[in-house]
CSV table of C-alpha atoms in Angstrom, one decimal:
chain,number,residue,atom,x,y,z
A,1,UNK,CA,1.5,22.1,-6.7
A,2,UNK,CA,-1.8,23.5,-7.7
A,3,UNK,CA,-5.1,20.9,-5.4
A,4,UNK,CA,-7.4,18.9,-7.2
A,5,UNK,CA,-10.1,21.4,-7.6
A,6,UNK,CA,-7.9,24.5,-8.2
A,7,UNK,CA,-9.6,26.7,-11.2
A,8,UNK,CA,-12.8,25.8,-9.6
A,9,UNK,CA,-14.9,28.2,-8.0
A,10,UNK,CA,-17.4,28.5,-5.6
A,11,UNK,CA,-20.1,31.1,-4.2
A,12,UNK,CA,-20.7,30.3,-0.5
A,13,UNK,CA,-24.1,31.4,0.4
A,14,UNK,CA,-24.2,29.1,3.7
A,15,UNK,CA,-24.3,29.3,7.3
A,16,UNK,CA,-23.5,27.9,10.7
A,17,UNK,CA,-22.1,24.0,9.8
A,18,UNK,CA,-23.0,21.8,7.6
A,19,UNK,CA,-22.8,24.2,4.1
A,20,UNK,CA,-19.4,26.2,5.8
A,21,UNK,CA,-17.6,22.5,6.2
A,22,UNK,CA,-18.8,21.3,2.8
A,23,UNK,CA,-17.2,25.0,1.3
A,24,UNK,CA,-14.2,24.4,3.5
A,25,UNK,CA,-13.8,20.9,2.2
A,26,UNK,CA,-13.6,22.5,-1.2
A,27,UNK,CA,-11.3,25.3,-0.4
A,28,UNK,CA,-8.9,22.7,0.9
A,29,UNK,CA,-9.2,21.0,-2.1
A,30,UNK,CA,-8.2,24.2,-4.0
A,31,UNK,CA,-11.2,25.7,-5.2
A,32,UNK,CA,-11.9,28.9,-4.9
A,33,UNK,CA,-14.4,29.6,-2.1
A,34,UNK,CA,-15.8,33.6,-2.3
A,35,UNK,CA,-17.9,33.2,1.3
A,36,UNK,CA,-20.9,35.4,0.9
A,37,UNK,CA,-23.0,37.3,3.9
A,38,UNK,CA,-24.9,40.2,4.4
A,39,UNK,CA,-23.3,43.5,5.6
A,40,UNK,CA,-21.6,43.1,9.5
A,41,UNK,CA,-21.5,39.5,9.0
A,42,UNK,CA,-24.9,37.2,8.9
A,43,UNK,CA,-23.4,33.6,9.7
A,44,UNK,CA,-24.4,33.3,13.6
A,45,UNK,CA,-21.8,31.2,14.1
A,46,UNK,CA,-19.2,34.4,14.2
A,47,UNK,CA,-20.8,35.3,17.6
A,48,UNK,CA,-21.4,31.8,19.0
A,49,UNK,CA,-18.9,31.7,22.4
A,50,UNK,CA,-17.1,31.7,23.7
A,51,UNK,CA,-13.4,31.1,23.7
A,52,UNK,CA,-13.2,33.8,21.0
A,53,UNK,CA,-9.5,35.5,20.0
A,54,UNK,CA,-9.9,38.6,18.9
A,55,UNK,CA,-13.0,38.7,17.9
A,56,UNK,CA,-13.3,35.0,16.0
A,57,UNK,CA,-14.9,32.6,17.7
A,58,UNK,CA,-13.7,29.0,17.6
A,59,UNK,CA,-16.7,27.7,16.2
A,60,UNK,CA,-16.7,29.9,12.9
A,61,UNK,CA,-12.5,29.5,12.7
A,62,UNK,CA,-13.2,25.5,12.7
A,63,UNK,CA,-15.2,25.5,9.1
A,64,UNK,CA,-14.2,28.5,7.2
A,65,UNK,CA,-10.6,28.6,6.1
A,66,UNK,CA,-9.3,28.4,2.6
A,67,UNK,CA,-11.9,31.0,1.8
A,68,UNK,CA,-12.3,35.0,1.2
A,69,UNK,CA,-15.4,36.8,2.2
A,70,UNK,CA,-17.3,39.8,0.4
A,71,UNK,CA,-20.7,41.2,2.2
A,72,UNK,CA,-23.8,41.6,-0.1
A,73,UNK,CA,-27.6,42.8,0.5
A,74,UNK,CA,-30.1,40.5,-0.6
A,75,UNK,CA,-32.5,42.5,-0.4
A,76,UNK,CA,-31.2,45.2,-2.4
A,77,UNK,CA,-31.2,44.8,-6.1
A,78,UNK,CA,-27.3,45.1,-6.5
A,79,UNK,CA,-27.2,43.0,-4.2
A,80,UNK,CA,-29.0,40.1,-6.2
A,81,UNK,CA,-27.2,41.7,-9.4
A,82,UNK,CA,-23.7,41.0,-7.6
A,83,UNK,CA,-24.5,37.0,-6.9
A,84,UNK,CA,-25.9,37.3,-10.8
A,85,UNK,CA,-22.8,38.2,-11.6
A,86,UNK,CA,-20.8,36.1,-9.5
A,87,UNK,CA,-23.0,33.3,-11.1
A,88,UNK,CA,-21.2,34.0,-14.7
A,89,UNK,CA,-17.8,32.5,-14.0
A,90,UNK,CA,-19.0,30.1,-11.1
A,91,UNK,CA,-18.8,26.4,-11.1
A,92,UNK,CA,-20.8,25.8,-7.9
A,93,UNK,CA,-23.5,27.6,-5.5
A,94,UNK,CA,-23.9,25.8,-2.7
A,95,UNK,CA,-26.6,27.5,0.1
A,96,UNK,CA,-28.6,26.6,3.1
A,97,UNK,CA,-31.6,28.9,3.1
A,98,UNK,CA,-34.9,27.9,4.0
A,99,UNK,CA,-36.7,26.4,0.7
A,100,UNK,CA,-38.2,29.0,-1.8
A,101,UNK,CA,-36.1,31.5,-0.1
A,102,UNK,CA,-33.5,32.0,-3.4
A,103,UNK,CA,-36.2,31.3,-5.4
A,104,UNK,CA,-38.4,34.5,-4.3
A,105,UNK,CA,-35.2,36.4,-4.0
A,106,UNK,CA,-34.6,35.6,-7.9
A,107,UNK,CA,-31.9,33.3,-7.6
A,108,UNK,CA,-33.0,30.0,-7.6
A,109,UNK,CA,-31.8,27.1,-9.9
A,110,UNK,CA,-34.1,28.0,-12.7
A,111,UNK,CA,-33.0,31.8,-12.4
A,112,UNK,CA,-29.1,31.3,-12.5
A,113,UNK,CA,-29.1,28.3,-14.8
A,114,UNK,CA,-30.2,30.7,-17.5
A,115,UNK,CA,-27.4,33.2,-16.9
A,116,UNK,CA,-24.8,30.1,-16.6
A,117,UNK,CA,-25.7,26.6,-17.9
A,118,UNK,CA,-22.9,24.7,-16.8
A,119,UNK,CA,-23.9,25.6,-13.1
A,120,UNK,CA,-23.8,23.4,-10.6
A,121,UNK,CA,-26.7,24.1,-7.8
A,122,UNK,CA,-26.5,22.7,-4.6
A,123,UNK,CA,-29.6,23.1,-2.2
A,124,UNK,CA,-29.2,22.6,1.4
A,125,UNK,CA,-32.2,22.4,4.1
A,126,UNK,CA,-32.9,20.4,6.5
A,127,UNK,CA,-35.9,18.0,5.2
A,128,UNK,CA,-35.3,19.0,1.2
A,129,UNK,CA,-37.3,20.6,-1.0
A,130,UNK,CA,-40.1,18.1,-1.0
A,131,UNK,CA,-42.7,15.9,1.0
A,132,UNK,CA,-44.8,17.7,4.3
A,133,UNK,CA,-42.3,18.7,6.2
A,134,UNK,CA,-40.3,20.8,3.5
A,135,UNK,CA,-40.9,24.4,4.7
A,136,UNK,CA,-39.3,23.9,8.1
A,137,UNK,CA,-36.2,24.8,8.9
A,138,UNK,CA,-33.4,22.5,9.9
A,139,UNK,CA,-30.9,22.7,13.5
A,140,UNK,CA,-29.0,19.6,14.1
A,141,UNK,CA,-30.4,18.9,17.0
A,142,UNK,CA,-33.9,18.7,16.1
A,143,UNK,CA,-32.7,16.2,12.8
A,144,UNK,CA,-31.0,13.9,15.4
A,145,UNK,CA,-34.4,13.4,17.6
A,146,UNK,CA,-36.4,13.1,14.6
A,147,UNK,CA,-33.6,10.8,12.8
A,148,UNK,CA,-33.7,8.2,15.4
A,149,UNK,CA,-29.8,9.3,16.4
A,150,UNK,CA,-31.2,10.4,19.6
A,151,UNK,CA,-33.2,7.1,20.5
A,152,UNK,CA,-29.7,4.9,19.8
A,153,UNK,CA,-27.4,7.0,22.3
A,154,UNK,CA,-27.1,7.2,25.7
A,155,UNK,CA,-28.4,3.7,28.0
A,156,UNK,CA,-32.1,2.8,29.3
A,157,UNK,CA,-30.9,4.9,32.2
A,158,UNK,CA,-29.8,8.0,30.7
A,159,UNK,CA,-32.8,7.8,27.9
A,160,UNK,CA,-32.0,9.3,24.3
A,161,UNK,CA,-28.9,11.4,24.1
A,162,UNK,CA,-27.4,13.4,21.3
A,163,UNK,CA,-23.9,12.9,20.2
A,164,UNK,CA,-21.7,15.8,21.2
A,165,UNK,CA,-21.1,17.0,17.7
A,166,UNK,CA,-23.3,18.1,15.2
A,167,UNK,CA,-23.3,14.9,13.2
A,168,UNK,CA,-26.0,15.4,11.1
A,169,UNK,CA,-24.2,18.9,10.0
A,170,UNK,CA,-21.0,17.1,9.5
A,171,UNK,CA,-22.8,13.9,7.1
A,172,UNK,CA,-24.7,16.5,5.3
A,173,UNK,CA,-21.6,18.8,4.5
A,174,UNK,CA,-19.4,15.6,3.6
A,175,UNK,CA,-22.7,14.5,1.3
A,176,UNK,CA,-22.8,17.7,0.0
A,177,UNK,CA,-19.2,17.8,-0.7
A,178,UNK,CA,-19.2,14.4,-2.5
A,179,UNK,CA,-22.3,15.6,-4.6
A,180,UNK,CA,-20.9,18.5,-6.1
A,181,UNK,CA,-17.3,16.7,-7.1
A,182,UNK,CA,-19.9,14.2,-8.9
A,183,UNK,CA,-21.5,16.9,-10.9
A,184,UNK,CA,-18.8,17.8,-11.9
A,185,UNK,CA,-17.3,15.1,-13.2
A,186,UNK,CA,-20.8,14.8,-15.0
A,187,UNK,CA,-20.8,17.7,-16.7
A,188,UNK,CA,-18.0,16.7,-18.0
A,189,UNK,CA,-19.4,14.1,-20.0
A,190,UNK,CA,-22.9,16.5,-20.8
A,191,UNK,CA,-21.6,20.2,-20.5
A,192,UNK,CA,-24.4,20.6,-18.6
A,193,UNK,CA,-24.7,21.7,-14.6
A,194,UNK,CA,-27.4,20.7,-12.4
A,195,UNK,CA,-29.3,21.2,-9.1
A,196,UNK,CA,-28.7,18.9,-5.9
A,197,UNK,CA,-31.5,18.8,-3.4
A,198,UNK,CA,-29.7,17.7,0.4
A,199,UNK,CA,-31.2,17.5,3.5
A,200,UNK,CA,-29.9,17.3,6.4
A,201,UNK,CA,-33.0,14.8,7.8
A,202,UNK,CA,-32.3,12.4,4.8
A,203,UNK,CA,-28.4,12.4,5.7
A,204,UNK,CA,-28.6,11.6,8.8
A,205,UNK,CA,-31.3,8.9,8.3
A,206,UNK,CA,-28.4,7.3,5.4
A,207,UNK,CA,-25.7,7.7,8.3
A,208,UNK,CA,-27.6,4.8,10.7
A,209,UNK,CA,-26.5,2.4,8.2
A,210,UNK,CA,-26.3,-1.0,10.0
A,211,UNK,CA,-28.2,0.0,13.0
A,212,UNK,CA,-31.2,1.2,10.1
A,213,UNK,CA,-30.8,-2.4,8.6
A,214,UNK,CA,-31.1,-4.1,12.0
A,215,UNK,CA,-34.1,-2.7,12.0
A,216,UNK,CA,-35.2,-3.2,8.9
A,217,UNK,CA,-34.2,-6.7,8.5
A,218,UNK,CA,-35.5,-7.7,12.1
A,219,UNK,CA,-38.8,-5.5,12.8
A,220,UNK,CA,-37.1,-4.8,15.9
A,221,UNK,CA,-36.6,-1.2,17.4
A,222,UNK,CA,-33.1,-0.9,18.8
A,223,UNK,CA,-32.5,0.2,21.9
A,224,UNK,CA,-29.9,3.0,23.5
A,225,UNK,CA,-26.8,0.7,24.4
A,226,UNK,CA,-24.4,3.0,26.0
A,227,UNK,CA,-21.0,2.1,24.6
A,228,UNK,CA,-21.8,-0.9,23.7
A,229,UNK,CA,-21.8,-2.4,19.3
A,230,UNK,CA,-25.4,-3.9,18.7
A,231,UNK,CA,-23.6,-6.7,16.6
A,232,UNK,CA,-20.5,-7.6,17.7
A,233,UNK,CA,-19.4,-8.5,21.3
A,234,UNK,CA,-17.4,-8.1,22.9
A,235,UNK,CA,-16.7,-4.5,21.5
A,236,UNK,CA,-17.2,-1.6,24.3
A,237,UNK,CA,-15.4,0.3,27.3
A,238,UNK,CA,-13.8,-1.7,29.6
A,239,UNK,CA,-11.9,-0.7,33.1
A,240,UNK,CA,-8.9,-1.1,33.4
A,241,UNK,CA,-7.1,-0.4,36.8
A,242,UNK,CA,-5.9,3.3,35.9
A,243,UNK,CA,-8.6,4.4,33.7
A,244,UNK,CA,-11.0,3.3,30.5
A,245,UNK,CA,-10.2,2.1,27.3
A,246,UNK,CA,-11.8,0.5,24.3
A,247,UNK,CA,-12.0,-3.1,23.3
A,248,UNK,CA,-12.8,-4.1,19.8
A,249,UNK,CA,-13.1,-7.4,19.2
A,250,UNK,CA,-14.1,-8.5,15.6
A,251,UNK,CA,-13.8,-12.1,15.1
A,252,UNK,CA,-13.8,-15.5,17.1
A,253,UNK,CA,-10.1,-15.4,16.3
A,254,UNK,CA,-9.7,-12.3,18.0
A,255,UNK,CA,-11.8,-13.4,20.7
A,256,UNK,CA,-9.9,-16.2,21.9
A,257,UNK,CA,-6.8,-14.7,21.6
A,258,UNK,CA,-7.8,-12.0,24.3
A,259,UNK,CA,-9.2,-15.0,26.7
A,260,UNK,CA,-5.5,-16.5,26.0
A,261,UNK,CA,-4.3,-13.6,28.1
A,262,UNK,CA,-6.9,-13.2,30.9
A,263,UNK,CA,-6.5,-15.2,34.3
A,264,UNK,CA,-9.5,-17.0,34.4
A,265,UNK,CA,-9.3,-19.2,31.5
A,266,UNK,CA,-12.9,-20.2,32.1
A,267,UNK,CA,-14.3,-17.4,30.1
A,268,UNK,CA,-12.9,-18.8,26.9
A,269,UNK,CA,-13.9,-22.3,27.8
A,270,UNK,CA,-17.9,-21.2,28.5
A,271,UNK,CA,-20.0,-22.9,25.4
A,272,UNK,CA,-21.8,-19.8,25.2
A,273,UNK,CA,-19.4,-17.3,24.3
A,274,UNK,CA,-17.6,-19.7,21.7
A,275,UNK,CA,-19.6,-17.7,18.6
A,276,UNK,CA,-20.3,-14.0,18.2
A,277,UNK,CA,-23.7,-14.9,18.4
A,278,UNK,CA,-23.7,-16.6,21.5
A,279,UNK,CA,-21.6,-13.1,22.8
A,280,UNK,CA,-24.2,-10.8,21.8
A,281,UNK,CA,-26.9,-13.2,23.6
A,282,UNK,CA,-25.4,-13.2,26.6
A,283,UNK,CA,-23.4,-9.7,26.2
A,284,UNK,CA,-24.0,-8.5,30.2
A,285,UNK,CA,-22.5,-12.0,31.6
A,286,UNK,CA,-19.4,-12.0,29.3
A,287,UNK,CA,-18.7,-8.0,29.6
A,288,UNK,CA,-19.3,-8.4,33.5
A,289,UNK,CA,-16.9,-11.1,33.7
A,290,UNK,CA,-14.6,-9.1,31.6
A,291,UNK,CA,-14.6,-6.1,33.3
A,292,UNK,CA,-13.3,-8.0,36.5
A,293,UNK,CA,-10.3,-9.6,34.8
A,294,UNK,CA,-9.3,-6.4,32.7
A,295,UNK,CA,-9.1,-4.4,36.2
A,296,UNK,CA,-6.2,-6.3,36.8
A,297,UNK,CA,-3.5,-4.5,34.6
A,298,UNK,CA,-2.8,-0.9,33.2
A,299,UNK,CA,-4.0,0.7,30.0
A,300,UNK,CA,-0.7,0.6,28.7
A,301,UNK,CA,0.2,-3.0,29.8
A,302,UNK,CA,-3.4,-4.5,28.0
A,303,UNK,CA,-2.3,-2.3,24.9
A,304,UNK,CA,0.7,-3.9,24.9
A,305,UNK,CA,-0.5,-7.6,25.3
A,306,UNK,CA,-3.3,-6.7,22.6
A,307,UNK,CA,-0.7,-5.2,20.0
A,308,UNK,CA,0.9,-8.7,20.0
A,309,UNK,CA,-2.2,-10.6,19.9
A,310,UNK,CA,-3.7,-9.0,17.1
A,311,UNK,CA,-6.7,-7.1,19.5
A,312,UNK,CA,-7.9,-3.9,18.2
A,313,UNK,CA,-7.7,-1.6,21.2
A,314,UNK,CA,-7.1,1.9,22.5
A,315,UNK,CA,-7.2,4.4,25.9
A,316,UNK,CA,-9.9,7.1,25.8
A,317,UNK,CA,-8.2,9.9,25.5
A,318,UNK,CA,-9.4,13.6,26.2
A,319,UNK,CA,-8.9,16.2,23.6
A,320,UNK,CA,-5.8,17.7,25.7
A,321,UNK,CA,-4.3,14.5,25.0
A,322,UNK,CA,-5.6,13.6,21.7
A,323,UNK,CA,-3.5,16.9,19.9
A,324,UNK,CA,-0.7,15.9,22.2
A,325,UNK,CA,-0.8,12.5,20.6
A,326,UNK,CA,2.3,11.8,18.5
A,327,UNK,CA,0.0,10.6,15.7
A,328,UNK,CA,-2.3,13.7,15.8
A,329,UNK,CA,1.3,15.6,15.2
A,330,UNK,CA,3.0,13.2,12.7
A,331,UNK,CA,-0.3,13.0,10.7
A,332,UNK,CA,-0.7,16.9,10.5
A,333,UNK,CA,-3.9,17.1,12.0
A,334,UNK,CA,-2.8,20.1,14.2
A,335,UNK,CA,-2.1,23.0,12.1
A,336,UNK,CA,-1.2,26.9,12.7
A,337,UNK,CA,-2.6,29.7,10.8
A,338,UNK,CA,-2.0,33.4,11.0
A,339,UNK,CA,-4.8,36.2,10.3
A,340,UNK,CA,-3.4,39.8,10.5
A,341,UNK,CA,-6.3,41.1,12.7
A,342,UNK,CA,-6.8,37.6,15.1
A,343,UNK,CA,-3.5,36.8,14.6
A,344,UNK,CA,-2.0,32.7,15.5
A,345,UNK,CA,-5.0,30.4,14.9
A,346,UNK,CA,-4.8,26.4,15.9
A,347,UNK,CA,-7.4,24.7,13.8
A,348,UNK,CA,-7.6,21.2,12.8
A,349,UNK,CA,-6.1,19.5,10.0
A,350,UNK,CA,-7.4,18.0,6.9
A,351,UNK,CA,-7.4,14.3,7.2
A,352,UNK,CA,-7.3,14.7,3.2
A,353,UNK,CA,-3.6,13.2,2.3
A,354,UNK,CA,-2.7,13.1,-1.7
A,355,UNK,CA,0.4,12.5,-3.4
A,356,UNK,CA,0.3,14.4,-6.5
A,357,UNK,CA,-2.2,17.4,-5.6
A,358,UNK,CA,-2.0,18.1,-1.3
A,359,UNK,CA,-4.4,20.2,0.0
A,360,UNK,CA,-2.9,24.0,0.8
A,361,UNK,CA,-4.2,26.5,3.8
A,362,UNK,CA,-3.8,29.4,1.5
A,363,UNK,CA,-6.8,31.9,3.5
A,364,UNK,CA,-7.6,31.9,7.4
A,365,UNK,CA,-11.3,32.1,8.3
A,366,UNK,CA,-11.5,35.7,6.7
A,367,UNK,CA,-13.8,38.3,8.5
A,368,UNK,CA,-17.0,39.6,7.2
A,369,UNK,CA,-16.6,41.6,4.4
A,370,UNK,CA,-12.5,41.1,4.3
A,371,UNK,CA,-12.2,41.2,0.8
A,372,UNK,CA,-14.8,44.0,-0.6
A,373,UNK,CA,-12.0,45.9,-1.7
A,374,UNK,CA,-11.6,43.3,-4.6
A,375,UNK,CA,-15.0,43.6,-5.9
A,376,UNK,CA,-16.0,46.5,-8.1
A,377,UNK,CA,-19.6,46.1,-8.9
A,378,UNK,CA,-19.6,46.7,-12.8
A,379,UNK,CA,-16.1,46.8,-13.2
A,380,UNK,CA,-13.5,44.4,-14.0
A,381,UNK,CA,-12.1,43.2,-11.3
A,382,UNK,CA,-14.3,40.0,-10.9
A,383,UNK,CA,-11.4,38.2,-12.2
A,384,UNK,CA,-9.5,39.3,-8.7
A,385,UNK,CA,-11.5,38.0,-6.2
């Protein structure tokens, strides 16, 4: 069955994460995805590793399936003249250069607009196209420290910490995604495209969501707190006596069900735990006390206990184990793709499940320039591509 965005195409004209996964996104949704990059290959991410197999690196082969790839010069007037012309039967552009870079090259919003009305124009830096900070570029790790992500990881110990993924990539790409699919359902009702201005500082500033109204509700600045849920206790990493896992406990309910099945039945008797309030007041007592009654079992037996009970919990798992996992397998989030030149590729799944239109991996992360033979600049193959 044809996906939810087939007959829908795209012009890629992004790099490294956070445009490549909102593409991908796309091209798993059945759009067509034409990947665009100067001649050799210009996203950096194809020579960021390793592990590489045969030539692809892992990070490029995680965000660029479901499209093909043709190489153009920007700096060349054909080359301009082939995203012109690519522009006639697009739906979307969707790039991540520095601000006023398409626009000097001739191919800003304004420019292609003109040559397709119905365009929809997605811009992609990392602090937008307006305020003081506008002409900088954006790197993930520069968005989280300025974001405030940095200053809520880690513990008082450790000081600020980024997360281990590129988060603010990944929000900004989902954003992105969701922002196109919008316009598009606008134009329907206005025949009309649009530009979208997304930055990567003002996603990941939306993405603190109840940690950003702590703090604007109470004046106070939050501090780091490890594993730890600024709201809700208890709700953290716990020892058990053959490894960690994760407690999640959400209610009152919930909270005295778990002292139910903990030895000393004192901890569900103490006045001050009795609310979730009184928890998150005296969160180092109760998860200290915790800690030394949780030691006394397995992982797997407190899973079991917790199942019955109602308690949210669950073993931290390493990734060896996470695409072992029987879910990870029954929920198709392992896949296998072949390429003729890198040959077997394992990539991650789409968590993307629909009943009438499923998502299709139709193209493996294609190499630079892989399908050039399907564009003939000024003839009439367009239509091919």
């Amino acid at each position: 069955m044809a996906g939810a965005l087939d007959g829908i195409r795209v012009i890629d004209l992004t790099r490294v994460l956070a445009g490549p996964y909102a593409t991908m996104i796309l091209g798993d949704l059945g759009a067509d995805v034409i990947k665009i990059e100067a001649p050799g290959g210009s996203d950096d991410t194809r020579f960021w590793g390793p592990p590489f197999q045969n030539g692809m690196s892992a990070y490029y082969a995680a965000v660029n399936r479901n499209k093909r790839s043709i190489t153009v010069n920007l700096k060349d007037e054909s080359g301009k003249e082939t995203i012109r012309q690519l522009s006639k039967t697009a739906d979307i552009i969707i790039h991540n250069f520095k601000t006023g870079t398409m626009e000097r090259l001739g191919l800003g919003y304004d420019d292609l607009s003109v040559i397709n009305p119905q365009l929809i124009y997605c811009s992609i830096t990392g602090f937008g196209e307006t305020g003081p900070y506008h002409h900088l570029a954006g790197y993930d790790y520069i968005i989280q420290a300025m974001s405030g992500w940095m200053s809520i990881n880690g513990t008082e110990q450790s000081g600020p910490l980024k997360v281990g993924v590129a988060v603010t990539d990944i929000f900004t790409g989902l954003y992105a995604a969701i922002a196109v699919q919008a316009a598009l359902i606008a134009r329907q009702k206005t025949g009309s495209g649009q530009k979208i201005d997304l930055s990567l500082f003002d996603c990941a500033i939306s993405a603190l969501v109840n940690v950003a109204s702590n703090y604007l509700m109470s004046g106070e600045v939050p501090k780091p707190l490890g594993n730890d849920h600024p709201n809700i206790v208890p709700y953290s990493t716990y020892e058990a006596s053959d490894g960690l896992f994760v407690v999640a406990v959400g209610n009152d309910r919930q909270f005295q069900a778990l002292c139910e099945l903990l030895e000393d039945q004192s901890i569900g008797a103490d006045e001050r735990f009795r609310t979730n309030a009184g928890r998150v007041a005296h969160r180092h007592e109760l998860n200290r006390r915790l800690n030394d009654e949780l030691k006394k079992k397995t992982r797997a037996q407190w899973q079991q206990l917790f199942e019955q009970k109602g308690i949210p919990c669950g073993p931290v798992h390493t990734l060896d184990q996470v695409f072992q996992h029987a879910q990870t397998r029954a929920r198709n989030m392992l896949i296998h793709m072949n390429h003729p030149d890198v040959g077997a590729l394992k990539l991650v799944g789409t968590p993307l499940k629909f009943s009438h239109t499923p998502v299709t991996y139709r193209f493996a992360p294609p190499l630079a320039g892989e399908h050039n033979d399907l564009f003939i600049k000024g003839g009439n193959k367009l239509d091919e591509l």
